[in-house]
Short mmCIF file of C-alpha atoms (C1' of nucleotides) in Angstrom, two decimals:
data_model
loop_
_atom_site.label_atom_id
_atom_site.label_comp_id
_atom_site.label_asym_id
_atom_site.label_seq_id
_atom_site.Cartn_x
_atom_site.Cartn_y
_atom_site.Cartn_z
CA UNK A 1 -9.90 -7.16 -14.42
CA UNK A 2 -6.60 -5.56 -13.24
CA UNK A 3 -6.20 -3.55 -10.26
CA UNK A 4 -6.99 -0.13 -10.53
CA UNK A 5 -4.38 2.71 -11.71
CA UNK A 6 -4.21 6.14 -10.47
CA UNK A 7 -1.47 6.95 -12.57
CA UNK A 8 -3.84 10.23 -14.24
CA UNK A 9 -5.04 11.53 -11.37
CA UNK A 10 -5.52 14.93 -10.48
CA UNK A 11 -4.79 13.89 -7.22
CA UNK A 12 -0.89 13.52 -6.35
CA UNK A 13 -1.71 11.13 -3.69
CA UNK A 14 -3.60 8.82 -5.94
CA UNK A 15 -0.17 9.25 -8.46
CA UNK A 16 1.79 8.46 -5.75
CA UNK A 17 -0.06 5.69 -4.26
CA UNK A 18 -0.26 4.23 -7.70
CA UNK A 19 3.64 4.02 -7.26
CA UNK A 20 4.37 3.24 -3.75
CA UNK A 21 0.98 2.08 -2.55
CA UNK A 22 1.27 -1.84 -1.65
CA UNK A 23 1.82 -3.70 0.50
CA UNK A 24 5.31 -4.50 0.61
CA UNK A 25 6.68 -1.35 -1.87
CA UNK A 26 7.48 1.28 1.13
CA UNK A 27 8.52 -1.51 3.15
CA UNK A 28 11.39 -2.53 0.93
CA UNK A 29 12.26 1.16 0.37
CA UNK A 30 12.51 1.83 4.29
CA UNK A 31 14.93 -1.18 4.29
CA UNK A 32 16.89 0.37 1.82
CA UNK A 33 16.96 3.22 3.69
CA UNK A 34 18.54 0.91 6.67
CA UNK A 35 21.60 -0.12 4.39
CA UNK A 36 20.05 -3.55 2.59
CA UNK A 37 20.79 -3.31 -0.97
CA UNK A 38 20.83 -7.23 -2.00
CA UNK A 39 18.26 -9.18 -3.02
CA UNK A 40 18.44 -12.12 -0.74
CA UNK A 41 18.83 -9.62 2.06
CA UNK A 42 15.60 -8.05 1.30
CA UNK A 43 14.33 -11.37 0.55
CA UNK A 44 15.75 -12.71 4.15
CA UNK A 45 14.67 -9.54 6.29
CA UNK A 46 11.23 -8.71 5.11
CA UNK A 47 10.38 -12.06 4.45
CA UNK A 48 8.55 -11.71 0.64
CA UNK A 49 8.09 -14.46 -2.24
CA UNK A 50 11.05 -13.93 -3.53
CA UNK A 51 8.72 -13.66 -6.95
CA UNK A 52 7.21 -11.20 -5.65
CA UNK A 53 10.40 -9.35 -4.47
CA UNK A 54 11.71 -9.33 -8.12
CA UNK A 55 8.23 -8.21 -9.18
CA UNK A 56 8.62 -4.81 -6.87
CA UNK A 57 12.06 -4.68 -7.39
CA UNK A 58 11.49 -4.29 -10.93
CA UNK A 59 8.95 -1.82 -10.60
CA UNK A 60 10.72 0.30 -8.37
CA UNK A 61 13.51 1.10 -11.04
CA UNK A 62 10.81 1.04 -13.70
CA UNK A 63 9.60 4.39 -11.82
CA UNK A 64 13.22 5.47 -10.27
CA UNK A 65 13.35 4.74 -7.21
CA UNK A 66 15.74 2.44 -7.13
CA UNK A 67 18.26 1.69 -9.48
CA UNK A 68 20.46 -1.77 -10.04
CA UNK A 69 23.71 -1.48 -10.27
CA UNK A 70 25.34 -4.37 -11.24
CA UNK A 71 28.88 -4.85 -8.69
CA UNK A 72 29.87 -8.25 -10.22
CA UNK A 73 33.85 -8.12 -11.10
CA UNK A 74 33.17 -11.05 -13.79
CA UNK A 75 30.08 -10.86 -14.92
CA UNK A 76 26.47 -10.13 -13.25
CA UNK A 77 26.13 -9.42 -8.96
CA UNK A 78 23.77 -6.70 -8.51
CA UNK A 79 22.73 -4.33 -5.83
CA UNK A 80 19.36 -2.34 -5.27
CA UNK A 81 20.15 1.92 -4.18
CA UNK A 82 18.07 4.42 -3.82
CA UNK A 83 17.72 6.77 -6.11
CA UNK A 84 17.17 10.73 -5.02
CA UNK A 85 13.50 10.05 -5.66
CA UNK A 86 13.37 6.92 -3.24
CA UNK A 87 15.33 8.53 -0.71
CA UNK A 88 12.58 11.56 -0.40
CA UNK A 89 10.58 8.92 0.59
CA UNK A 90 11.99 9.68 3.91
CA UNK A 91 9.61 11.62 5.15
CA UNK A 92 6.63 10.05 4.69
CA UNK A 93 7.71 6.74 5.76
CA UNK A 94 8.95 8.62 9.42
CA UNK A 95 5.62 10.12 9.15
CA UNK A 96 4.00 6.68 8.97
CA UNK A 97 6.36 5.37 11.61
CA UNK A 98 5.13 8.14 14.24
CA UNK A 99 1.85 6.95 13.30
CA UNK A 100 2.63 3.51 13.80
CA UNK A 101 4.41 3.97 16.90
CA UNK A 102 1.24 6.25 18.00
CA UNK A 103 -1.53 4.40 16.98
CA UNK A 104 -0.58 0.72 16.30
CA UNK A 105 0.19 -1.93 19.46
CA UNK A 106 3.37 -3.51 19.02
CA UNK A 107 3.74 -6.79 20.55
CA UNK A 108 4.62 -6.34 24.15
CA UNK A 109 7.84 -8.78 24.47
CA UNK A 110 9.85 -7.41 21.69
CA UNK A 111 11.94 -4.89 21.26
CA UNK A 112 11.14 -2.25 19.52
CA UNK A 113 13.19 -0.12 16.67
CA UNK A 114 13.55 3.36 17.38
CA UNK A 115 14.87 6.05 14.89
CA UNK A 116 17.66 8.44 16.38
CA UNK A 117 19.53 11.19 15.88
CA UNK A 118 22.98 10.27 14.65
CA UNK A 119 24.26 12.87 16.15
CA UNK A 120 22.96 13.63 19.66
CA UNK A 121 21.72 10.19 20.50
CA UNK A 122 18.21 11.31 21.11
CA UNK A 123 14.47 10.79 19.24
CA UNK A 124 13.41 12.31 16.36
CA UNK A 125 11.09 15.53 16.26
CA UNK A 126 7.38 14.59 15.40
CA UNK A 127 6.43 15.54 11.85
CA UNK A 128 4.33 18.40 11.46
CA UNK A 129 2.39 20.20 8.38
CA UNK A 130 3.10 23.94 8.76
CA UNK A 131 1.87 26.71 7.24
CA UNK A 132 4.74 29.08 4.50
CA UNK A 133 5.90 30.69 8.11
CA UNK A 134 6.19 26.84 9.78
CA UNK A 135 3.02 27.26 12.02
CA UNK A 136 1.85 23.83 13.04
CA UNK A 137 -1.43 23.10 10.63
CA UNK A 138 -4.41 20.87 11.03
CA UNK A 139 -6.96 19.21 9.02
CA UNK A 140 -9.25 21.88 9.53
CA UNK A 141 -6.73 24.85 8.58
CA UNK A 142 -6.39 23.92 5.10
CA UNK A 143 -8.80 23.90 2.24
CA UNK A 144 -8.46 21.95 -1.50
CA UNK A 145 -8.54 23.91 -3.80
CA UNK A 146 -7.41 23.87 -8.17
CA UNK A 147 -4.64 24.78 -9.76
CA UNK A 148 -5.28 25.22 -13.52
CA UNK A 149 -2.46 23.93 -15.73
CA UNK A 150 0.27 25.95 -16.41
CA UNK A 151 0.21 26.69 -20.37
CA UNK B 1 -2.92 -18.54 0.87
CA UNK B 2 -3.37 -15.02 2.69
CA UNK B 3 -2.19 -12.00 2.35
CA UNK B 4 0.97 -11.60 4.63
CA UNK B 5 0.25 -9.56 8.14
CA UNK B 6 2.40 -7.37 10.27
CA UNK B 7 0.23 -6.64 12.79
CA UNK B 8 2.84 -8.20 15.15
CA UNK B 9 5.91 -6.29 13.74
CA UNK B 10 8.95 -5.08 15.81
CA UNK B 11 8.31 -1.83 12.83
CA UNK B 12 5.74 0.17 13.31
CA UNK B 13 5.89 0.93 9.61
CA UNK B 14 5.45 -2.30 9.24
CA UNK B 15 2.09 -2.60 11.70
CA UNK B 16 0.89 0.74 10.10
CA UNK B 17 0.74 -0.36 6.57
CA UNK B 18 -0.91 -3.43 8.16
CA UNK B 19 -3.73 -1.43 8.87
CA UNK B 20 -3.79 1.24 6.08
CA UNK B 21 -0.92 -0.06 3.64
CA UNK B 22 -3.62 -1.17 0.51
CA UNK B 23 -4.28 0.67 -2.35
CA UNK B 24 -7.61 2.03 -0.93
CA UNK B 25 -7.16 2.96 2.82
CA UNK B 26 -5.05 5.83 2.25
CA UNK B 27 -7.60 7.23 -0.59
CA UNK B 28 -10.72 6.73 1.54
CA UNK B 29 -9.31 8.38 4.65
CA UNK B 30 -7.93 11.29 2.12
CA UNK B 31 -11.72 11.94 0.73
CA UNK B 32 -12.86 11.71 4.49
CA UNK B 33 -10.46 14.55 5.23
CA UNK B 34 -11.64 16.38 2.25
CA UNK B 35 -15.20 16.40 4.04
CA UNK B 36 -16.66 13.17 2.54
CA UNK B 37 -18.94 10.76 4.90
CA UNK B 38 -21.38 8.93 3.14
CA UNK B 39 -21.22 5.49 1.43
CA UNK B 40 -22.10 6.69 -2.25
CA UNK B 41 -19.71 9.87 -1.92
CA UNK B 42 -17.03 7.73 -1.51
CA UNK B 43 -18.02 5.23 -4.43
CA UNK B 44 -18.51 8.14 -7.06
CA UNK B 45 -15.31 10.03 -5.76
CA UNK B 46 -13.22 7.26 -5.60
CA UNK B 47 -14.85 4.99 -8.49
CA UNK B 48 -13.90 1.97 -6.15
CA UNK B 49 -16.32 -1.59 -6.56
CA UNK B 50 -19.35 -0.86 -3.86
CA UNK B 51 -18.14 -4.38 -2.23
CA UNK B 52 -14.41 -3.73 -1.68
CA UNK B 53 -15.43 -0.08 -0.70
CA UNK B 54 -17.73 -1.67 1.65
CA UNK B 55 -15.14 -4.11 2.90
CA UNK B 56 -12.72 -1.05 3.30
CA UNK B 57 -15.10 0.77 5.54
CA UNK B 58 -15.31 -2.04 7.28
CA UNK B 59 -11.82 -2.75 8.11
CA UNK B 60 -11.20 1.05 8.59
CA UNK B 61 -13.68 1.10 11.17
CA UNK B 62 -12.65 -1.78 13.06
CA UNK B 63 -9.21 -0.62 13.60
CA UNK B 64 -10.37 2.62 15.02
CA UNK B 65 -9.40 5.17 11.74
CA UNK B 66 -12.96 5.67 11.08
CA UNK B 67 -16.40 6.24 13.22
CA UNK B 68 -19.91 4.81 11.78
CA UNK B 69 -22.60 6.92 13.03
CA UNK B 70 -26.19 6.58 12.13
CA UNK B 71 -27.66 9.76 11.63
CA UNK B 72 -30.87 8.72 10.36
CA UNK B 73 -34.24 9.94 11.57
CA UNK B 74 -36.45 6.62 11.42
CA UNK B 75 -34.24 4.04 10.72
CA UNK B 76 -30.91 3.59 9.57
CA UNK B 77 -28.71 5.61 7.55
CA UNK B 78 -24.66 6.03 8.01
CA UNK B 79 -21.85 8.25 7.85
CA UNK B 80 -18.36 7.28 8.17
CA UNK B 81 -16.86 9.98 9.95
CA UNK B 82 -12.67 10.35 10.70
CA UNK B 83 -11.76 9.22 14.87
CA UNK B 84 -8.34 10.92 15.68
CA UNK B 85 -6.82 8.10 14.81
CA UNK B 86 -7.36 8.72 11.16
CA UNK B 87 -7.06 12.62 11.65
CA UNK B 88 -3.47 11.49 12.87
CA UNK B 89 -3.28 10.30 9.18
CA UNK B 90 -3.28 13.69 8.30
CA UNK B 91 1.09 13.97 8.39
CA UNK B 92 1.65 10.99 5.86
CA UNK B 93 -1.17 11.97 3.64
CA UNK B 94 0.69 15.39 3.16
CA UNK B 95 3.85 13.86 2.80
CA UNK B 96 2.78 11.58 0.27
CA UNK B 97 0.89 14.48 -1.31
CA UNK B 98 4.09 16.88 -1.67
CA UNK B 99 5.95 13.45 -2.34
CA UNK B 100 3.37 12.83 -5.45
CA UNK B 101 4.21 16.44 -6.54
CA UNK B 102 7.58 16.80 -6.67
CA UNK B 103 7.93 12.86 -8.59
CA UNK B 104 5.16 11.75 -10.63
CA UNK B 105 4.38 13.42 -13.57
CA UNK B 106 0.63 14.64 -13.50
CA UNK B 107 -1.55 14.45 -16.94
CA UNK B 108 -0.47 18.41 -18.24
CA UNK B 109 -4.14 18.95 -18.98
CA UNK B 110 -5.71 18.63 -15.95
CA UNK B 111 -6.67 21.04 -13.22
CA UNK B 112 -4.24 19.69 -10.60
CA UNK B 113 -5.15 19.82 -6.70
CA UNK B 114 -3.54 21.38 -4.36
CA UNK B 115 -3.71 22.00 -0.40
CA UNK B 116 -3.57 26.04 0.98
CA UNK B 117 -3.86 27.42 4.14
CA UNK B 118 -7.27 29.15 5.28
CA UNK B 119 -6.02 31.59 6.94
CA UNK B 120 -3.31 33.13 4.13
CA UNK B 121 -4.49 31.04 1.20
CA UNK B 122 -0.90 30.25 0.32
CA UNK B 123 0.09 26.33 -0.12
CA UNK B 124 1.50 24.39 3.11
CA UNK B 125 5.03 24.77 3.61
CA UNK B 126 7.19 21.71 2.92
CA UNK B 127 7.08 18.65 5.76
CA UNK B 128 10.77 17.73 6.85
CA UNK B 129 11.95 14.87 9.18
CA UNK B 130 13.67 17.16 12.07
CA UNK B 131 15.76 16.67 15.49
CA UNK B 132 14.65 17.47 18.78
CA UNK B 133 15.87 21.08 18.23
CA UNK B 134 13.74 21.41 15.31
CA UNK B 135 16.65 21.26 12.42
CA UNK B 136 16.49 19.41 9.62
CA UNK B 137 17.33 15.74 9.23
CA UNK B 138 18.55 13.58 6.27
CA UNK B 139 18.53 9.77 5.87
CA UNK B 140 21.91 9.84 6.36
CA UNK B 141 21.55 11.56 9.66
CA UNK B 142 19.32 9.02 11.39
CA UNK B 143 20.13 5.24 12.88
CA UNK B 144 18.10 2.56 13.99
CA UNK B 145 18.26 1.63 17.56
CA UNK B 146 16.93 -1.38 19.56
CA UNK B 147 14.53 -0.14 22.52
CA UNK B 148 13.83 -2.95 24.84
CA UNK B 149 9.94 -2.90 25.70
CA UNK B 150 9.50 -1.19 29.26
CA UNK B 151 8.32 -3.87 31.92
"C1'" DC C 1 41.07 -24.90 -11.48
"C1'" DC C 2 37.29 -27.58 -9.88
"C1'" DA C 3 33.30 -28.53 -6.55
"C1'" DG C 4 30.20 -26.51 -3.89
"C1'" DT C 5 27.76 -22.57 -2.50
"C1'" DT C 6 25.68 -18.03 -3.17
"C1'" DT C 7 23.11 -15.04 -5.87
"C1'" DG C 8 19.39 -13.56 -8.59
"C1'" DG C 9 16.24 -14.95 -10.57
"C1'" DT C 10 11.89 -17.97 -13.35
"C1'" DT C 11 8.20 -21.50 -13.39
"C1'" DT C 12 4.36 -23.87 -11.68
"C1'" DC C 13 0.51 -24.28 -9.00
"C1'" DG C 14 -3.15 -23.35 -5.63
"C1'" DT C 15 -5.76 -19.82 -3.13
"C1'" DG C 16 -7.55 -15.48 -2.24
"C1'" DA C 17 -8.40 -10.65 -3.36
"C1'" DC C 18 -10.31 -7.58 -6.56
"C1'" DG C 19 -13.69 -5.44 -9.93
"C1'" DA C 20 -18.14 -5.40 -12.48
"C1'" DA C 21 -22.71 -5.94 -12.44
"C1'" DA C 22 -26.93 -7.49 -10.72
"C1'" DC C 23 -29.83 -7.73 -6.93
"C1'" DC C 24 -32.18 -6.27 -2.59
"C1'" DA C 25 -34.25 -4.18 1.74
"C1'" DT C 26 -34.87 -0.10 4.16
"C1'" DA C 27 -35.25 5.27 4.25
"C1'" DT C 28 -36.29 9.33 2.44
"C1'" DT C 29 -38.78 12.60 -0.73
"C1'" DA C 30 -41.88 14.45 -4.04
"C1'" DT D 1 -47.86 6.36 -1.82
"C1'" DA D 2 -44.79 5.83 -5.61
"C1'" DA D 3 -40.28 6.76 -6.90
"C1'" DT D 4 -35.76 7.22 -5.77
"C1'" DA D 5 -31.68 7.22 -2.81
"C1'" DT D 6 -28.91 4.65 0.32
"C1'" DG D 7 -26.17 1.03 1.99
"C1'" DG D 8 -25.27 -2.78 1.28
"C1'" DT D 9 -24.77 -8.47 -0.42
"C1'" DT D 10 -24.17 -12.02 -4.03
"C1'" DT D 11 -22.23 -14.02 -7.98
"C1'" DC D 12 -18.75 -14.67 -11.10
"C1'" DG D 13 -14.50 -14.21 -13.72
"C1'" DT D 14 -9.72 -12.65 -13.64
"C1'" DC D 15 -5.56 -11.54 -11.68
"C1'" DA D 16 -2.21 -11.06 -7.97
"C1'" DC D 17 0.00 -13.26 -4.30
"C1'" DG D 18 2.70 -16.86 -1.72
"C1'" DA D 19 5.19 -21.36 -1.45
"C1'" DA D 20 8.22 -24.28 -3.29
"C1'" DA D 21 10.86 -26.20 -6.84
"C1'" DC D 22 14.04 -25.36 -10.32
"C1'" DC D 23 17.99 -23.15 -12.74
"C1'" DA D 24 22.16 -20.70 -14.65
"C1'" DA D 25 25.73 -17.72 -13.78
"C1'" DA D 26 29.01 -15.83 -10.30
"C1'" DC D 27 31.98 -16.43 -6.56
"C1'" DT D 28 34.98 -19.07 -3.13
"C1'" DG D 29 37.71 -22.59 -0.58
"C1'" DG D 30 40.84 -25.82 -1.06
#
DNA sequence: CCAGTTTGGTTTCGTGACGAAACCATATTA
DNA sequence: TAATATGGTTTCGTCACGAAACCAAACTGG
């Protein structure tokens, strides 16, 4: 039996985990994000099969967000971008970084990667939910509730 | 051979989808913040295998997302209630969630959920990656820096 | 312009994870 | 006390994953 598809759900986190949700898709997108757009480089920096790197490769541009774009003067090179829907991706994979950095013990004799501000140098804000007037939210200040289908 | 771990990565994206990066994790947690504890909830909600949801519990509980509390009255009987840790979760899962919104199509006949303030009953405002100052930050605003670990 | 290397894959094979269904012991309840 | 609910475990088949080998089409150095 295959794995399990979300892709119907009424839930958009189901939809979206149905997209995004493995193991190594969000980590190829975030290196994207860093600049890597060939395929050995992904292959070299996250360390994946490289059949399984072709595998998510593929299904990233099936669902848009990447795209290949082939840069080969004569004939076939290609490169791996981000498309506008990959790159909105942003904010939930800082959101899972602050949990990361939070919650998760990194190996004490490393160094560690840090996001920063291009522009003054210094950490990123922590990622909030906030109400339609940007009050902070929690857990407990929201409620699930269903929106009928627009006719 | 086993399924590749980061649980010693220099990325703490990388050492948080170690611990919730599957395509379960991130659902269970979800239905936990939704106000779901027991074992059976979770299996009809989710329509997940009893054994893997079992396994997932497991897992979630050992790294510290999720509390198992017996509440029975003469014996044994469980509820699998959310630590901080997982309340933490609470960012990405709204990020994915507006994420999931915004780019996958949901099925047009379905009552679609959606997440509203108590208090005003109107839907959460937008989540956004910001500097220190509170503005708005892009991809293209951000770089990834080296920090050595403190000794 | 030719040889060697890089790139972007595909194929094969072994192992492990996943899903379905059956089974089971203990609690709860009617 | 019988029936049912709960919280699992076991078995089994299929599929996904990872490693390594293989390969053809660019590209590059001389």
């Amino acid at each position: 039996m295959s794995r399990k598809r979300f892709d119907d759900s009424d839930c958009a986190v189901a939809r979206a985990l149905d997209e995004v949700g493995d193991w190594w898709s969000l980590r190829i997108v975030l290196q994207a994000m860093y600049g890597t757009r060939r395929f050995v480089d992904f292959q070299q920096q996250l360390g994946i099969a490289r059949n399984i790197l072709c595998n998510r490769l593929e299904r990233l541009v099936a669902c848009g967000v990447l795209c290949k774009v082939n840069v080969g003067e004569h004939g076939c090179r290609y490169e791996y971008r981000l498309t506008d829907k990959g790159r909105d991706l942003f904010t939930v994979l800082m959101a899972l970084r602050q949990w990361g950095e939070k919650w998760t013990a990194a190996a004490s004799d490393k160094p560690q990667a840090v996001v920063l501000d291009k522009a003054s140098g210094r950490p990123i804000g922590p990622l909030q939910v906030v109400d339609a007037d940007g009050q902070p939210l929690s857990v407990r200040d929201v409620v699930l509730a269903w929106r009928q289908p627009s006719q």
